[in-house]
Amino acid sequence: MSSINLDTDFYETEDPIWNPALLTIPVPGIRRMVNLASTMEDVIHLSIGQPDLKPPEHVVEAAVNALHAGQTGYTMDAGLPELLEALAEYYGERYNRTLVPENIMITTGATEALYLALTATSAPGREFIVPEPSFMLYAPLIRMNGGVVKSIPTHAENQHQLDPQEVIDAIGPNTYAIVLNSPSNPTGTIYPRDTVEAIVQEAAYRGVYVISDEVYDHLVYDGKEYPSVLSCCSDLDHVMVISSFSKTFSMAGMRIGWLMASQGAIKKLRRYHMFTTTVANTPCQWAGVAALRGERTFIDNMLVEYQRRRDRLVDLVKATPHLTGYRPDGAFYLFPSLPEGVNGGNVALKLLRETGVCTVAGETFGDSCSNALRISYSTSLDQIEAAFERIIPWMEKQDW
């Protein structure tokens, strides 16, 4: 009887029973590394992209209270009305613009919101401009429906900043949308206001959508202002903005995200949403109401902790041979580059096997960044220190 590798065989099979679109979905690089690490002992994870902090107590209590109150049925397909109202008020106050509940749809995490936004708009011949490195969901979701990905590489020596003119020059007659992610996974880069405004304004003029993944919009350090697409557009006719509670309130497993757009776009997407997950988790939507309506010292304390880790990680990467780092302004990732021509996938694999430190290969986030590693600091400072006690001497022995 032949051996089957469930991590790869399902993705790579050409059995005609499967939709050929599945062939556009790569084997997730993160999953490969984490699965291998699960077979090893004494592994330090710098690979996980979720907060290690517990959610606020009042958020947990709200979910428990909802369960006890029997709030376990379906909500409206757009989401719990109380949560829609709370989000409209919150974003309206934050960005000084008028939003109504009809501009918002609650989804099963930001992942479903991205799925809906990209697969509902992607079609054969339509081009989507995607800066690289990029979160691994974007390109496969676009290609599943025949869309074309036009990548714009960014680099560690420039802090992975995006040149807005390069984006504008890339817009062509078949360009349908530009996908932005700031703060970025995997780089932690925040695009400044003038970059976002230039892209959003040109896109609106050219009739091109801007789909903005803003799940890390509160993880912004050094007191910097966060320039959301919502604060840079005159109207919502050509934008979709996606976020969630996962990172901000450490609610990743509770799976509550949302998509904000024009009322017309939301109406269309609600129909699509009804044929995917139907509605998001009801008790956890009540937890989201509590998160928005309650006190937010949790966020302040989280920022202090992550900034402390960020600062230390920047110093450690600087002290590591063969890594070129920078100072990320947000999220909880650093994406240092290796010497030109060095394959980050091979390095990550060898590093894990020989030191027990788990990172993620740069190739997971695009073809242009194969000589890089993603390092997450959503783990304790002690774990970060212990990891580099292994990484630095290991790197010193490498001859590239």
PDB file of N, CA and C in Angstrom, residues 85-130:
ATOM      1  N   GLU A  85     -23.628  48.297  14.056  1.00  0.00           N
ATOM      2  CA  GLU A  85     -23.764  49.677  14.552  1.00  0.00           C
ATOM      3  C   GLU A  85     -22.498  50.114  15.284  1.00  0.00           C
ATOM      4  N   ALA A  86     -21.953  49.229  16.106  1.00  0.00           N
ATOM      5  CA  ALA A  86     -20.747  49.565  16.863  1.00  0.00           C
ATOM      6  C   ALA A  86     -19.562  49.816  15.928  1.00  0.00           C
ATOM      7  N   LEU A  87     -19.431  49.003  14.882  1.00  0.00           N
ATOM      8  CA  LEU A  87     -18.343  49.197  13.925  1.00  0.00           C
ATOM      9  C   LEU A  87     -18.509  50.490  13.144  1.00  0.00           C
ATOM     10  N   ALA A  88     -19.744  50.797  12.725  1.00  0.00           N
ATOM     11  CA  ALA A  88     -19.985  52.035  11.987  1.00  0.00           C
ATOM     12  C   ALA A  88     -19.633  53.247  12.844  1.00  0.00           C
ATOM     13  N   GLU A  89     -20.024  53.215  14.105  1.00  0.00           N
ATOM     14  CA  GLU A  89     -19.703  54.318  15.012  1.00  0.00           C
ATOM     15  C   GLU A  89     -18.194  54.407  15.247  1.00  0.00           C
ATOM     16  N   TYR A  90     -17.564  53.259  15.479  1.00  0.00           N
ATOM     17  CA  TYR A  90     -16.138  53.248  15.785  1.00  0.00           C
ATOM     18  C   TYR A  90     -15.311  53.806  14.633  1.00  0.00           C
ATOM     19  N   TYR A  91     -15.530  53.281  13.428  1.00  0.00           N
ATOM     20  CA  TYR A  91     -14.739  53.747  12.289  1.00  0.00           C
ATOM     21  C   TYR A  91     -15.123  55.171  11.891  1.00  0.00           C
ATOM     22  N   GLY A  92     -16.387  55.526  12.067  1.00  0.00           N
ATOM     23  CA  GLY A  92     -16.799  56.894  11.784  1.00  0.00           C
ATOM     24  C   GLY A  92     -16.065  57.897  12.654  1.00  0.00           C
ATOM     25  N   GLU A  93     -15.944  57.575  13.952  1.00  0.00           N
ATOM     26  CA  GLU A  93     -15.219  58.456  14.869  1.00  0.00           C
ATOM     27  C   GLU A  93     -13.718  58.428  14.601  1.00  0.00           C
ATOM     28  N   ARG A  94     -13.186  57.258  14.323  1.00  0.00           N
ATOM     29  CA  ARG A  94     -11.736  57.130  14.145  1.00  0.00           C
ATOM     30  C   ARG A  94     -11.241  57.887  12.915  1.00  0.00           C
ATOM     31  N   TYR A  95     -12.010  57.847  11.844  1.00  0.00           N
ATOM     32  CA  TYR A  95     -11.563  58.457  10.593  1.00  0.00           C
ATOM     33  C   TYR A  95     -12.419  59.642  10.156  1.00  0.00           C
ATOM     34  N   ASN A  96     -13.289  60.104  11.055  1.00  0.00           N
ATOM     35  CA  ASN A  96     -14.057  61.322  10.815  1.00  0.00           C
ATOM     36  C   ASN A  96     -14.805  61.268   9.481  1.00  0.00           C
ATOM     37  N   ARG A  97     -15.518  60.169   9.286  1.00  0.00           N
ATOM     38  CA  ARG A  97     -16.331  60.047   8.080  1.00  0.00           C
ATOM     39  C   ARG A  97     -17.643  59.342   8.420  1.00  0.00           C
ATOM     40  N   THR A  98     -18.631  59.542   7.608  1.00  0.00           N
ATOM     41  CA  THR A  98     -19.942  58.964   7.866  1.00  0.00           C
ATOM     42  C   THR A  98     -19.992  57.533   7.347  1.00  0.00           C
ATOM     43  N   LEU A  99     -20.274  56.605   8.240  1.00  0.00           N
ATOM     44  CA  LEU A  99     -20.491  55.215   7.877  1.00  0.00           C
ATOM     45  C   LEU A  99     -21.808  54.764   8.491  1.00  0.00           C
ATOM     46  N   VAL A 100     -22.501  53.889   7.795  1.00  0.00           N
ATOM     47  CA  VAL A 100     -23.741  53.320   8.314  1.00  0.00           C
ATOM     48  C   VAL A 100     -23.586  51.805   8.336  1.00  0.00           C
ATOM     49  N   PRO A 101     -24.414  51.108   9.110  1.00  0.00           N
ATOM     50  CA  PRO A 101     -24.300  49.647   9.157  1.00  0.00           C
ATOM     51  C   PRO A 101     -24.362  48.986   7.781  1.00  0.00           C
ATOM     52  N   GLU A 102     -25.062  49.618   6.835  1.00  0.00           N
ATOM     53  CA  GLU A 102     -25.191  49.039   5.493  1.00  0.00           C
ATOM     54  C   GLU A 102     -23.886  49.079   4.712  1.00  0.00           C
ATOM     55  N   ASN A 103     -22.856  49.771   5.247  1.00  0.00           N
ATOM     56  CA  ASN A 103     -21.527  49.777   4.625  1.00  0.00           C
ATOM     57  C   ASN A 103     -20.660  48.608   5.088  1.00  0.00           C
ATOM     58  N   ILE A 104     -21.205  47.747   5.959  1.00  0.00           N
ATOM     59  CA  ILE A 104     -20.374  46.745   6.625  1.00  0.00           C
ATOM     60  C   ILE A 104     -21.039  45.373   6.550  1.00  0.00           C
ATOM     61  N   MET A 105     -20.214  44.345   6.434  1.00  0.00           N
ATOM     62  CA  MET A 105     -20.693  42.958   6.502  1.00  0.00           C
ATOM     63  C   MET A 105     -19.751  42.174   7.406  1.00  0.00           C
ATOM     64  N   ILE A 106     -20.305  41.423   8.350  1.00  0.00           N
ATOM     65  CA  ILE A 106     -19.513  40.606   9.270  1.00  0.00           C
ATOM     66  C   ILE A 106     -19.219  39.259   8.604  1.00  0.00           C
ATOM     67  N   THR A 107     -17.984  38.822   8.715  1.00  0.00           N
ATOM     68  CA  THR A 107     -17.548  37.583   8.074  1.00  0.00           C
ATOM     69  C   THR A 107     -16.882  36.655   9.075  1.00  0.00           C
ATOM     70  N   THR A 108     -16.665  35.428   8.643  1.00  0.00           N
ATOM     71  CA  THR A 108     -15.966  34.460   9.493  1.00  0.00           C
ATOM     72  C   THR A 108     -14.467  34.739   9.409  1.00  0.00           C
ATOM     73  N   GLY A 109     -14.035  35.690  10.192  1.00  0.00           N
ATOM     74  CA  GLY A 109     -12.651  36.140  10.160  1.00  0.00           C
ATOM     75  C   GLY A 109     -12.378  36.994   8.938  1.00  0.00           C
ATOM     76  N   ALA A 110     -11.215  37.655   8.947  1.00  0.00           N
ATOM     77  CA  ALA A 110     -10.817  38.437   7.780  1.00  0.00           C
ATOM     78  C   ALA A 110     -10.555  37.533   6.582  1.00  0.00           C
ATOM     79  N   THR A 111     -10.257  36.260   6.834  1.00  0.00           N
ATOM     80  CA  THR A 111      -9.987  35.332   5.727  1.00  0.00           C
ATOM     81  C   THR A 111     -11.195  35.214   4.811  1.00  0.00           C
ATOM     82  N   GLU A 112     -12.387  35.081   5.396  1.00  0.00           N
ATOM     83  CA  GLU A 112     -13.565  35.003   4.535  1.00  0.00           C
ATOM     84  C   GLU A 112     -13.798  36.321   3.807  1.00  0.00           C
ATOM     85  N   ALA A 113     -13.555  37.436   4.490  1.00  0.00           N
ATOM     86  CA  ALA A 113     -13.728  38.733   3.836  1.00  0.00           C
ATOM     87  C   ALA A 113     -12.806  38.855   2.623  1.00  0.00           C
ATOM     88  N   LEU A 114     -11.554  38.424   2.774  1.00  0.00           N
ATOM     89  CA  LEU A 114     -10.618  38.438   1.648  1.00  0.00           C
ATOM     90  C   LEU A 114     -11.085  37.500   0.545  1.00  0.00           C
ATOM     91  N   TYR A 115     -11.540  36.328   0.949  1.00  0.00           N
ATOM     92  CA  TYR A 115     -12.035  35.351  -0.025  1.00  0.00           C
ATOM     93  C   TYR A 115     -13.174  35.951  -0.845  1.00  0.00           C
ATOM     94  N   LEU A 116     -14.129  36.553  -0.170  1.00  0.00           N
ATOM     95  CA  LEU A 116     -15.276  37.128  -0.864  1.00  0.00           C
ATOM     96  C   LEU A 116     -14.844  38.264  -1.784  1.00  0.00           C
ATOM     97  N   ALA A 117     -14.019  39.175  -1.260  1.00  0.00           N
ATOM     98  CA  ALA A 117     -13.614  40.342  -2.043  1.00  0.00           C
ATOM     99  C   ALA A 117     -12.854  39.941  -3.299  1.00  0.00           C
ATOM    100  N   LEU A 118     -11.939  38.977  -3.173  1.00  0.00           N
ATOM    101  CA  LEU A 118     -11.075  38.631  -4.300  1.00  0.00           C
ATOM    102  C   LEU A 118     -11.735  37.668  -5.280  1.00  0.00           C
ATOM    103  N   THR A 119     -12.446  36.682  -4.778  1.00  0.00           N
ATOM    104  CA  THR A 119     -13.046  35.721  -5.710  1.00  0.00           C
ATOM    105  C   THR A 119     -14.316  36.265  -6.359  1.00  0.00           C
ATOM    106  N   ALA A 120     -14.975  37.214  -5.711  1.00  0.00           N
ATOM    107  CA  ALA A 120     -16.167  37.812  -6.309  1.00  0.00           C
ATOM    108  C   ALA A 120     -15.807  38.794  -7.421  1.00  0.00           C
ATOM    109  N   THR A 121     -14.569  39.271  -7.434  1.00  0.00           N
ATOM    110  CA  THR A 121     -14.172  40.261  -8.435  1.00  0.00           C
ATOM    111  C   THR A 121     -13.203  39.704  -9.467  1.00  0.00           C
ATOM    112  N   SER A 122     -12.501  38.640  -9.134  1.00  0.00           N
ATOM    113  CA  SER A 122     -11.531  38.071 -10.067  1.00  0.00           C
ATOM    114  C   SER A 122     -12.242  37.343 -11.203  1.00  0.00           C
ATOM    115  N   ALA A 123     -11.701  37.501 -12.420  1.00  0.00           N
ATOM    116  CA  ALA A 123     -12.272  36.857 -13.603  1.00  0.00           C
ATOM    117  C   ALA A 123     -11.188  36.781 -14.668  1.00  0.00           C
ATOM    118  N   PRO A 124     -11.322  35.894 -15.631  1.00  0.00           N
ATOM    119  CA  PRO A 124     -10.309  35.773 -16.679  1.00  0.00           C
ATOM    120  C   PRO A 124      -9.999  37.121 -17.339  1.00  0.00           C
ATOM    121  N   GLY A 125      -8.720  37.426 -17.406  1.00  0.00           N
ATOM    122  CA  GLY A 125      -8.275  38.660 -18.051  1.00  0.00           C
ATOM    123  C   GLY A 125      -8.146  39.846 -17.124  1.00  0.00           C
ATOM    124  N   ARG A 126      -8.746  39.795 -15.958  1.00  0.00           N
ATOM    125  CA  ARG A 126      -8.631  40.912 -15.025  1.00  0.00           C
ATOM    126  C   ARG A 126      -7.298  40.852 -14.284  1.00  0.00           C
ATOM    127  N   GLU A 127      -6.610  41.976 -14.215  1.00  0.00           N
ATOM    128  CA  GLU A 127      -5.317  42.051 -13.531  1.00  0.00           C
ATOM    129  C   GLU A 127      -5.485  42.664 -12.145  1.00  0.00           C
ATOM    130  N   PHE A 128      -4.726  42.106 -11.198  1.00  0.00           N
ATOM    131  CA  PHE A 128      -4.697  42.618  -9.831  1.00  0.00           C
ATOM    132  C   PHE A 128      -3.241  42.949  -9.498  1.00  0.00           C
ATOM    133  N   ILE A 129      -2.990  44.184  -9.117  1.00  0.00           N
ATOM    134  CA  ILE A 129      -1.641  44.597  -8.723  1.00  0.00           C
ATOM    135  C   ILE A 129      -1.444  44.247  -7.258  1.00  0.00           C
ATOM    136  N   VAL A 130      -0.389  43.471  -6.970  1.00  0.00           N
ATOM    137  CA  VAL A 130      -0.137  42.999  -5.607  1.00  0.00           C
ATOM    138  C   VAL A 130       1.333  43.255  -5.246  1.00  0.00           C
TER     139      VAL A 130
END
